[in-house]
mmCIF file with all atom_site columns, C-alpha atoms in Angstrom:
data_model
loop_
_atom_site.group_PDB
_atom_site.id
_atom_site.type_symbol
_atom_site.label_atom_id
_atom_site.label_alt_id
_atom_site.label_comp_id
_atom_site.label_asym_id
_atom_site.label_entity_id
_atom_site.label_seq_id
_atom_site.pdbx_PDB_ins_code
_atom_site.Cartn_x
_atom_site.Cartn_y
_atom_site.Cartn_z
_atom_site.occupancy
_atom_site.B_iso_or_equiv
_atom_site.pdbx_formal_charge
_atom_site.auth_seq_id
_atom_site.auth_comp_id
_atom_site.auth_asym_id
_atom_site.auth_atom_id
_atom_site.pdbx_PDB_model_num
ATOM 1   C CA . MET A 1 1   ? -94.867 -6.779  92.780 1.00 0.00 ? 113 MET A CA 1
ATOM 2   C CA . TRP A 1 2   ? -95.169 -6.148  89.068 1.00 0.00 ? 114 TRP A CA 1
ATOM 3   C CA . MET A 1 3   ? -92.447 -7.621  86.235 1.00 0.00 ? 115 MET A CA 1
ATOM 4   C CA . ARG A 1 4   ? -91.979 -6.996  82.768 1.00 0.00 ? 116 ARG A CA 1
ATOM 5   C CA . SER A 1 5   ? -92.791 -9.758  80.299 1.00 0.00 ? 117 SER A CA 1
ATOM 6   C CA . SER A 1 6   ? -88.871 -10.843 79.659 1.00 0.00 ? 118 SER A CA 1
ATOM 7   C CA . ILE A 1 7   ? -90.612 -12.066 75.849 1.00 0.00 ? 119 ILE A CA 1
ATOM 8   C CA . ARG A 1 8   ? -90.511 -9.286  73.282 1.00 0.00 ? 120 ARG A CA 1
ATOM 9   C CA . ILE A 1 9   ? -92.237 -9.626  70.283 1.00 0.00 ? 121 ILE A CA 1
ATOM 10  C CA . ARG A 1 10  ? -91.167 -7.441  66.895 1.00 0.00 ? 122 ARG A CA 1
ATOM 11  C CA . ARG A 1 11  ? -94.279 -5.198  65.366 1.00 0.00 ? 123 ARG A CA 1
ATOM 12  C CA . PRO A 1 12  ? -94.642 -3.202  62.534 1.00 0.00 ? 124 PRO A CA 1
ATOM 13  C CA . VAL A 1 13  ? -95.192 0.832   62.213 1.00 0.00 ? 125 VAL A CA 1
ATOM 14  C CA . PRO A 1 14  ? -96.693 1.030   66.204 1.00 0.00 ? 126 PRO A CA 1
ATOM 15  C CA . GLU A 1 15  ? -99.122 3.244   68.510 1.00 0.00 ? 127 GLU A CA 1
ATOM 16  C CA . ARG A 1 16  ? -96.498 5.873   68.590 1.00 0.00 ? 128 ARG A CA 1
ATOM 17  C CA . ILE A 1 17  ? -94.627 5.032   71.620 1.00 0.00 ? 129 ILE A CA 1
ATOM 18  C CA . ASP A 1 18  ? -93.149 7.723   74.091 1.00 0.00 ? 130 ASP A CA 1
ATOM 19  C CA . LEU A 1 19  ? -88.941 7.053   73.694 1.00 0.00 ? 131 LEU A CA 1
ATOM 20  C CA . GLY A 1 20  ? -87.136 4.678   71.480 1.00 0.00 ? 132 GLY A CA 1
ATOM 21  C CA . LEU A 1 21  ? -83.537 4.185   70.375 1.00 0.00 ? 133 LEU A CA 1
ATOM 22  C CA . LEU A 1 22  ? -82.725 4.698   67.026 1.00 0.00 ? 134 LEU A CA 1
ATOM 23  C CA . ASP A 1 23  ? -80.167 2.684   65.447 1.00 0.00 ? 135 ASP A CA 1
ATOM 24  C CA . THR A 1 24  ? -77.901 4.066   62.762 1.00 0.00 ? 136 THR A CA 1
ATOM 25  C CA . SER A 1 25  ? -80.567 3.257   59.614 1.00 0.00 ? 137 SER A CA 1
ATOM 26  C CA . VAL A 1 26  ? -83.189 5.446   61.204 1.00 0.00 ? 138 VAL A CA 1
ATOM 27  C CA . VAL A 1 27  ? -80.657 8.726   62.272 1.00 0.00 ? 139 VAL A CA 1
ATOM 28  C CA . ILE A 1 28  ? -79.810 8.030   58.450 1.00 0.00 ? 140 ILE A CA 1
ATOM 29  C CA . ASP A 1 29  ? -82.783 8.210   57.197 1.00 0.00 ? 141 ASP A CA 1
ATOM 30  C CA . LEU A 1 30  ? -84.439 10.220  59.905 1.00 0.00 ? 142 LEU A CA 1
ATOM 31  C CA . HIS A 1 31  ? -84.851 13.247  57.705 1.00 0.00 ? 143 HIS A CA 1
ATOM 32  C CA . GLU A 1 32  ? -88.049 10.084  55.778 1.00 0.00 ? 144 GLU A CA 1
ATOM 33  C CA . PHE A 1 33  ? -90.017 9.917   58.268 1.00 0.00 ? 145 PHE A CA 1
ATOM 34  C CA . GLU A 1 34  ? -93.327 11.768  59.352 1.00 0.00 ? 146 GLU A CA 1
ATOM 35  C CA . PRO A 1 35  ? -93.746 13.007  63.163 1.00 0.00 ? 147 PRO A CA 1
ATOM 36  C CA . HIS A 1 36  ? -95.686 10.390  63.900 1.00 0.00 ? 148 HIS A CA 1
ATOM 37  C CA . GLN A 1 37  ? -93.435 7.702   62.810 1.00 0.00 ? 149 GLN A CA 1
ATOM 38  C CA . LEU A 1 38  ? -91.023 8.367   65.145 1.00 0.00 ? 150 LEU A CA 1
ATOM 39  C CA . PRO A 1 39  ? -91.411 7.935   68.837 1.00 0.00 ? 151 PRO A CA 1
ATOM 40  C CA . HIS A 1 40  ? -92.179 11.190  70.572 1.00 0.00 ? 152 HIS A CA 1
ATOM 41  C CA . ARG A 1 41  ? -88.923 11.753  73.179 1.00 0.00 ? 153 ARG A CA 1
ATOM 42  C CA . MET A 1 42  ? -85.887 10.138  70.368 1.00 0.00 ? 154 MET A CA 1
ATOM 43  C CA . ALA A 1 43  ? -82.277 9.383   71.717 1.00 0.00 ? 155 ALA A CA 1
ATOM 44  C CA . VAL A 1 44  ? -79.559 7.833   70.072 1.00 0.00 ? 156 VAL A CA 1
ATOM 45  C CA . SER A 1 45  ? -76.622 5.257   71.199 1.00 0.00 ? 157 SER A CA 1
ATOM 46  C CA . ALA A 1 46  ? -72.938 6.795   71.238 1.00 0.00 ? 158 ALA A CA 1
ATOM 47  C CA . ILE A 1 47  ? -71.994 3.410   69.361 1.00 0.00 ? 159 ILE A CA 1
ATOM 48  C CA . THR A 1 48  ? -74.777 5.786   66.580 1.00 0.00 ? 160 THR A CA 1
ATOM 49  C CA . MET A 1 49  ? -72.744 8.700   66.761 1.00 0.00 ? 161 MET A CA 1
ATOM 50  C CA . ALA A 1 50  ? -68.852 6.522   66.419 1.00 0.00 ? 162 ALA A CA 1
ATOM 51  C CA . GLU A 1 51  ? -70.914 5.352   63.252 1.00 0.00 ? 163 GLU A CA 1
ATOM 52  C CA . LEU A 1 52  ? -71.790 8.354   62.252 1.00 0.00 ? 164 LEU A CA 1
ATOM 53  C CA . ALA A 1 53  ? -68.234 9.988   62.459 1.00 0.00 ? 165 ALA A CA 1
ATOM 54  C CA . ALA A 1 54  ? -66.815 6.795   60.786 1.00 0.00 ? 166 ALA A CA 1
ATOM 55  C CA . GLY A 1 55  ? -69.148 7.801   57.511 1.00 0.00 ? 167 GLY A CA 1
ATOM 56  C CA . SER A 1 56  ? -67.848 10.579  55.801 1.00 0.00 ? 168 SER A CA 1
ATOM 57  C CA . SER A 1 57  ? -64.492 8.930   56.242 1.00 0.00 ? 169 SER A CA 1
ATOM 58  C CA . ALA A 1 58  ? -66.120 5.695   54.736 1.00 0.00 ? 170 ALA A CA 1
ATOM 59  C CA . THR A 1 59  ? -66.402 7.424   50.837 1.00 0.00 ? 171 THR A CA 1
ATOM 60  C CA . GLU A 1 60  ? -64.411 8.625   48.142 1.00 0.00 ? 172 GLU A CA 1
ATOM 61  C CA . ASP A 1 61  ? -67.114 10.835  46.803 1.00 0.00 ? 173 ASP A CA 1
ATOM 62  C CA . ILE A 1 62  ? -66.796 14.457  48.207 1.00 0.00 ? 174 ILE A CA 1
ATOM 63  C CA . ALA A 1 63  ? -69.937 15.647  48.155 1.00 0.00 ? 175 ALA A CA 1
ATOM 64  C CA . GLU A 1 64  ? -71.436 12.486  49.566 1.00 0.00 ? 176 GLU A CA 1
ATOM 65  C CA . ARG A 1 65  ? -68.035 13.107  52.347 1.00 0.00 ? 177 ARG A CA 1
ATOM 66  C CA . ALA A 1 66  ? -70.267 16.371  53.097 1.00 0.00 ? 178 ALA A CA 1
ATOM 67  C CA . ARG A 1 67  ? -73.608 14.940  52.721 1.00 0.00 ? 179 ARG A CA 1
ATOM 68  C CA . ARG A 1 68  ? -72.101 12.541  55.999 1.00 0.00 ? 180 ARG A CA 1
ATOM 69  C CA . GLN A 1 69  ? -70.308 15.072  58.201 1.00 0.00 ? 181 GLN A CA 1
ATOM 70  C CA . ASP A 1 70  ? -73.080 17.082  57.716 1.00 0.00 ? 182 ASP A CA 1
ATOM 71  C CA . ARG A 1 71  ? -75.800 14.258  58.432 1.00 0.00 ? 183 ARG A CA 1
ATOM 72  C CA . LEU A 1 72  ? -72.630 13.828  61.733 1.00 0.00 ? 184 LEU A CA 1
ATOM 73  C CA . GLN A 1 73  ? -73.632 17.538  63.076 1.00 0.00 ? 185 GLN A CA 1
ATOM 74  C CA . ARG A 1 74  ? -77.604 17.773  62.897 1.00 0.00 ? 186 ARG A CA 1
ATOM 75  C CA . ALA A 1 75  ? -76.997 14.892  65.041 1.00 0.00 ? 187 ALA A CA 1
ATOM 76  C CA . GLU A 1 76  ? -74.808 16.415  67.198 1.00 0.00 ? 188 GLU A CA 1
ATOM 77  C CA . ALA A 1 77  ? -76.116 19.221  68.024 1.00 0.00 ? 189 ALA A CA 1
ATOM 78  C CA . VAL A 1 78  ? -80.237 17.109  68.167 1.00 0.00 ? 190 VAL A CA 1
ATOM 79  C CA . PHE A 1 79  ? -79.024 14.364  70.357 1.00 0.00 ? 191 PHE A CA 1
ATOM 80  C CA . ASP A 1 80  ? -77.440 13.573  73.376 1.00 0.00 ? 192 ASP A CA 1
ATOM 81  C CA . PRO A 1 81  ? -75.639 10.351  72.735 1.00 0.00 ? 193 PRO A CA 1
ATOM 82  C CA . VAL A 1 82  ? -76.449 7.642   75.966 1.00 0.00 ? 194 VAL A CA 1
ATOM 83  C CA . PRO A 1 83  ? -73.479 6.137   76.559 1.00 0.00 ? 195 PRO A CA 1
ATOM 84  C CA . PHE A 1 84  ? -72.103 2.653   76.520 1.00 0.00 ? 196 PHE A CA 1
ATOM 85  C CA . GLY A 1 85  ? -72.290 2.104   80.187 1.00 0.00 ? 197 GLY A CA 1
ATOM 86  C CA . VAL A 1 86  ? -72.072 -0.696  82.736 1.00 0.00 ? 198 VAL A CA 1
ATOM 87  C CA . ASN A 1 87  ? -76.017 -1.543  81.937 1.00 0.00 ? 199 ASN A CA 1
ATOM 88  C CA . ALA A 1 88  ? -75.157 -1.893  78.183 1.00 0.00 ? 200 ALA A CA 1
ATOM 89  C CA . ALA A 1 89  ? -71.368 -4.323  78.962 1.00 0.00 ? 201 ALA A CA 1
ATOM 90  C CA . ARG A 1 90  ? -73.225 -6.375  81.266 1.00 0.00 ? 202 ARG A CA 1
ATOM 91  C CA . ALA A 1 91  ? -76.376 -6.419  78.541 1.00 0.00 ? 203 ALA A CA 1
ATOM 92  C CA . TYR A 1 92  ? -73.838 -7.489  75.674 1.00 0.00 ? 204 TYR A CA 1
ATOM 93  C CA . GLY A 1 93  ? -73.045 -10.731 77.189 1.00 0.00 ? 205 GLY A CA 1
ATOM 94  C CA . ARG A 1 94  ? -76.760 -11.528 76.554 1.00 0.00 ? 206 ARG A CA 1
ATOM 95  C CA . VAL A 1 95  ? -77.237 -10.227 73.299 1.00 0.00 ? 207 VAL A CA 1
ATOM 96  C CA . TYR A 1 96  ? -73.640 -11.701 71.369 1.00 0.00 ? 208 TYR A CA 1
ATOM 97  C CA . SER A 1 97  ? -75.504 -15.365 73.607 1.00 0.00 ? 209 SER A CA 1
ATOM 98  C CA . ALA A 1 98  ? -78.984 -15.034 72.024 1.00 0.00 ? 210 ALA A CA 1
ATOM 99  C CA . VAL A 1 99  ? -77.127 -13.439 68.073 1.00 0.00 ? 211 VAL A CA 1
ATOM 100 C CA . ARG A 1 100 ? -74.840 -17.218 68.353 1.00 0.00 ? 212 ARG A CA 1
ATOM 101 C CA . THR A 1 101 ? -77.367 -19.132 69.774 1.00 0.00 ? 213 THR A CA 1
ATOM 102 C CA . HIS A 1 102 ? -79.961 -18.442 65.810 1.00 0.00 ? 214 HIS A CA 1
ATOM 103 C CA . GLY A 1 103 ? -76.287 -19.166 64.610 1.00 0.00 ? 215 GLY A CA 1
ATOM 104 C CA . ARG A 1 104 ? -74.938 -16.099 63.807 1.00 0.00 ? 216 ARG A CA 1
ATOM 105 C CA . ASN A 1 105 ? -71.553 -14.181 64.139 1.00 0.00 ? 217 ASN A CA 1
ATOM 106 C CA . PRO A 1 106 ? -71.696 -11.739 66.388 1.00 0.00 ? 218 PRO A CA 1
ATOM 107 C CA . ARG A 1 107 ? -68.363 -10.100 64.923 1.00 0.00 ? 219 ARG A CA 1
ATOM 108 C CA . SER A 1 108 ? -69.854 -9.231  61.529 1.00 0.00 ? 220 SER A CA 1
ATOM 109 C CA . ARG A 1 109 ? -72.528 -7.001  63.390 1.00 0.00 ? 221 ARG A CA 1
ATOM 110 C CA . PHE A 1 110 ? -70.842 -5.049  66.219 1.00 0.00 ? 222 PHE A CA 1
ATOM 111 C CA . ALA A 1 111 ? -71.662 -1.881  66.344 1.00 0.00 ? 223 ALA A CA 1
ATOM 112 C CA . ASP A 1 112 ? -75.224 -3.173  65.416 1.00 0.00 ? 224 ASP A CA 1
ATOM 113 C CA . LEU A 1 113 ? -74.788 -5.081  68.697 1.00 0.00 ? 225 LEU A CA 1
ATOM 114 C CA . LEU A 1 114 ? -73.100 -2.826  70.372 1.00 0.00 ? 226 LEU A CA 1
ATOM 115 C CA . ILE A 1 115 ? -77.010 -0.159  70.592 1.00 0.00 ? 227 ILE A CA 1
ATOM 116 C CA . ALA A 1 116 ? -78.804 -3.956  70.681 1.00 0.00 ? 228 ALA A CA 1
ATOM 117 C CA . ALA A 1 117 ? -77.173 -3.240  74.737 1.00 0.00 ? 229 ALA A CA 1
ATOM 118 C CA . VAL A 1 118 ? -77.145 -0.244  75.250 1.00 0.00 ? 230 VAL A CA 1
ATOM 119 C CA . ALA A 1 119 ? -81.554 -0.973  74.491 1.00 0.00 ? 231 ALA A CA 1
ATOM 120 C CA . LEU A 1 120 ? -81.463 -3.751  76.772 1.00 0.00 ? 232 LEU A CA 1
ATOM 121 C CA . GLY A 1 121 ? -79.066 -1.788  79.341 1.00 0.00 ? 233 GLY A CA 1
ATOM 122 C CA . GLU A 1 122 ? -81.490 0.679   79.565 1.00 0.00 ? 234 GLU A CA 1
ATOM 123 C CA . ASP A 1 123 ? -84.324 -1.126  78.550 1.00 0.00 ? 235 ASP A CA 1
ATOM 124 C CA . ILE A 1 124 ? -85.763 1.585   76.095 1.00 0.00 ? 236 ILE A CA 1
ATOM 125 C CA . PRO A 1 125 ? -87.247 0.370   72.882 1.00 0.00 ? 237 PRO A CA 1
ATOM 126 C CA . LEU A 1 126 ? -84.601 -0.221  68.805 1.00 0.00 ? 238 LEU A CA 1
ATOM 127 C CA . LEU A 1 127 ? -86.319 1.408   66.510 1.00 0.00 ? 239 LEU A CA 1
ATOM 128 C CA . THR A 1 128 ? -84.624 0.103   62.459 1.00 0.00 ? 240 THR A CA 1
ATOM 129 C CA . ARG A 1 129 ? -85.964 0.430   58.827 1.00 0.00 ? 241 ARG A CA 1
ATOM 130 C CA . ASP A 1 130 ? -83.684 -3.483  58.822 1.00 0.00 ? 242 ASP A CA 1
ATOM 131 C CA . LEU A 1 131 ? -84.476 -6.500  61.944 1.00 0.00 ? 243 LEU A CA 1
ATOM 132 C CA . GLN A 1 132 ? -83.081 -8.701  60.269 1.00 0.00 ? 244 GLN A CA 1
ATOM 133 C CA . ASP A 1 133 ? -79.596 -6.914  61.417 1.00 0.00 ? 245 ASP A CA 1
ATOM 134 C CA . PHE A 1 134 ? -81.356 -7.784  64.617 1.00 0.00 ? 246 PHE A CA 1
ATOM 135 C CA . THR A 1 135 ? -81.887 -11.407 64.646 1.00 0.00 ? 247 THR A CA 1
ATOM 136 C CA . GLY A 1 136 ? -82.436 -13.533 67.332 1.00 0.00 ? 248 GLY A CA 1
ATOM 137 C CA . LEU A 1 137 ? -83.000 -10.290 69.188 1.00 0.00 ? 249 LEU A CA 1
ATOM 138 C CA . ASP A 1 138 ? -86.356 -10.446 69.415 1.00 0.00 ? 250 ASP A CA 1
ATOM 139 C CA . ARG A 1 139 ? -86.704 -12.914 72.832 1.00 0.00 ? 251 ARG A CA 1
ATOM 140 C CA . LEU A 1 140 ? -84.814 -9.020  74.276 1.00 0.00 ? 252 LEU A CA 1
ATOM 141 C CA . ILE A 1 141 ? -85.406 -6.368  73.545 1.00 0.00 ? 253 ILE A CA 1
ATOM 142 C CA . ASP A 1 142 ? -88.408 -4.540  72.277 1.00 0.00 ? 254 ASP A CA 1
ATOM 143 C CA . LEU A 1 143 ? -87.812 -3.935  68.141 1.00 0.00 ? 255 LEU A CA 1
ATOM 144 C CA . VAL A 1 144 ? -90.027 -1.825  65.797 1.00 0.00 ? 256 VAL A CA 1
ATOM 145 C CA . GLU A 1 145 ? -88.885 -1.723  62.603 1.00 0.00 ? 257 GLU A CA 1
ATOM 146 C CA . VAL A 1 146 ? -89.718 1.962   60.698 1.00 0.00 ? 258 VAL A CA 1
#
């Protein structure tokens, strides 16, 4: 029986992959990408949708609040979010442990780590604008910087 290696490698902008889970940072900047820079099929987690929903409340600037609300509505129209389910809940323990092993505080990047757990639980590469948000997870998750 063939088994995938558990060691994952960080890679810069890759050959176009088939399926990828977009980190919130990628969804926020989605308009900046050319199609060839993104997977053929894109997914977002329910955690990303929650971050987008909270985003409009995180600013006092009325114009920025409107932009964030527009971004949320566009994402809701396009994506059917991957839920934080049983597989992600089980994977979160491994994500938490890996982050602690690298001397980082898991609580400070809670939403990012929940998104990482979704990627791990569903075995989907995770696309992000900032690999540092996921330091210590490259042996668990296929991290792709875009």
